[in-house]
XYZ file of C-alpha atoms in Angstrom:
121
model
C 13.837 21.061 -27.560
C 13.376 17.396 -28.543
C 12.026 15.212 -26.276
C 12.611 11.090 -26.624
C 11.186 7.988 -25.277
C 10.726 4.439 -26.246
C 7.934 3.641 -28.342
C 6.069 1.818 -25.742
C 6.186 4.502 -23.454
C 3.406 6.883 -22.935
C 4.539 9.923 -22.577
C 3.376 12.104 -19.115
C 2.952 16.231 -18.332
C 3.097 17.503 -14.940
C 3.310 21.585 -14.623
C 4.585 23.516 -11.505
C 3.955 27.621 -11.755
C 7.821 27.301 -12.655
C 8.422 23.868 -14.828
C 6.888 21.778 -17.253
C 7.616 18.188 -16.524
C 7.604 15.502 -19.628
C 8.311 11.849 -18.245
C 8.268 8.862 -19.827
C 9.706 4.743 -18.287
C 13.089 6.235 -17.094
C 13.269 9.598 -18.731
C 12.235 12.742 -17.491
C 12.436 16.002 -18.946
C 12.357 19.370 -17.382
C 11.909 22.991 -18.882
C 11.391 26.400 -17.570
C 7.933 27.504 -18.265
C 9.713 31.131 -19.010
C 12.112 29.168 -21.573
C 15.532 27.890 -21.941
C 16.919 25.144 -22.238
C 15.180 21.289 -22.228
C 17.217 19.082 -19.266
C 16.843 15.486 -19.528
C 17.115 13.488 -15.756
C 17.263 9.197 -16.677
C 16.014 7.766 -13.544
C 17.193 4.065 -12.461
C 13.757 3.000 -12.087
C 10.295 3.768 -13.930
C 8.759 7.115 -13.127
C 5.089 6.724 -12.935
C 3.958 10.082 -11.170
C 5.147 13.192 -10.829
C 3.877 16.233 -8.617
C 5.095 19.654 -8.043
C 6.596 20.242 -4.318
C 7.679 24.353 -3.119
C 9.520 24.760 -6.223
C 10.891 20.705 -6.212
C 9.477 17.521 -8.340
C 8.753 14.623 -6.417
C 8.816 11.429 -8.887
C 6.484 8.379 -7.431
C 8.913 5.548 -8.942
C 8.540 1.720 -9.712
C 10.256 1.186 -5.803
C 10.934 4.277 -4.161
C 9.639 7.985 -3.645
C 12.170 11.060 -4.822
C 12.458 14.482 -4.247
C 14.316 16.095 -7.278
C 15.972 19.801 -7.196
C 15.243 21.109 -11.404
C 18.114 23.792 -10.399
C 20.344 21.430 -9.055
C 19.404 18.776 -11.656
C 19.897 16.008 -8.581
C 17.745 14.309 -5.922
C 17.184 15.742 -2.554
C 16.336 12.848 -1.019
C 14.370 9.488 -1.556
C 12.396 6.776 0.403
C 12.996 3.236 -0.550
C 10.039 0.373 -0.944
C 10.744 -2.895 -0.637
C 7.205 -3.404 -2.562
C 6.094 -1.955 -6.151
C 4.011 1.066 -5.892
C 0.852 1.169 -7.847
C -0.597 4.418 -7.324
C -0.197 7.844 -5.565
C -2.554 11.133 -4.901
C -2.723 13.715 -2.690
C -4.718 14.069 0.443
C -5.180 17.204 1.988
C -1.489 18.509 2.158
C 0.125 14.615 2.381
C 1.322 12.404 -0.406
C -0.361 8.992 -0.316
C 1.490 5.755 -1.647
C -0.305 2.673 -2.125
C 1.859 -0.829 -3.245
C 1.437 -4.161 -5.232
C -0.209 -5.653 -1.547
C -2.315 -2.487 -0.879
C -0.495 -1.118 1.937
C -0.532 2.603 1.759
C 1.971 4.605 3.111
C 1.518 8.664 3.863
C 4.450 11.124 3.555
C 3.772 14.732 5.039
C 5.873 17.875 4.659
C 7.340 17.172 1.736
C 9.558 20.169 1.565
C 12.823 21.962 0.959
C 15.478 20.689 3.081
C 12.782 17.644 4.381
C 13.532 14.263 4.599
C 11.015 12.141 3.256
C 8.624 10.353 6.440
C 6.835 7.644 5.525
C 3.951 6.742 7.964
C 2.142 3.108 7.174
C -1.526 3.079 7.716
């Protein structure tokens, strides 16, 4: 497939032992690491990390957190910010969250069928 993104965009790859992810701004594509077709998913907001979850993608956006089904092509479920987020990681088996005023927010068991918990520290 062809994959296409503004020319200011730097293009991203996250892979999953299932999926390649390619995300760019407000594009994200998604492939099957055993083939098949290329899926395109445009976001409303900037995607600006994105992590394998138990066989779903969770995007770290501009203003919210997603968890994204690749089989479904939809979101599962999402957290809103009312701040913009400025970086993630992983610690231990929780997502971390940190925004624009360095508040950092934790989300554990992020999972199939889980709604996303945000915990402020």
């Amino acid at each position: 497939g062809e994959v296409c993104f503004p020319i200011w965009e730097h293009p991203r790859i996250a892979v999953s032992s299932s999926h390649v992810v390619i995300w760019g701004g407000t594009c994200v594509y998604i492939v099957p690491l055993t083939g098949g077709t290329l899926h395109r998913f445009d976001q409303d907001e900037p995607v600006d990390a994105v992590y394998p979850v138990e066989g779903l993608w969770c995007f770290v956006c501009e203003l919210s957190v997603r968890l994204f089904d690749p089989a479904k092509g939809d979101e599962v479920t999402r957290f809103e910010h009312n701040e913009v987020l400025m970086r993630s990681w992983w610690s231990g088996d929780s997502l971390v969250v940190e925004d624009f005023e360095g508040r950092r927010i934790r989300f554990k068991s992020l999972a199939v069928g889980s709604e996303l918990s945000a915990q402020y520290e």
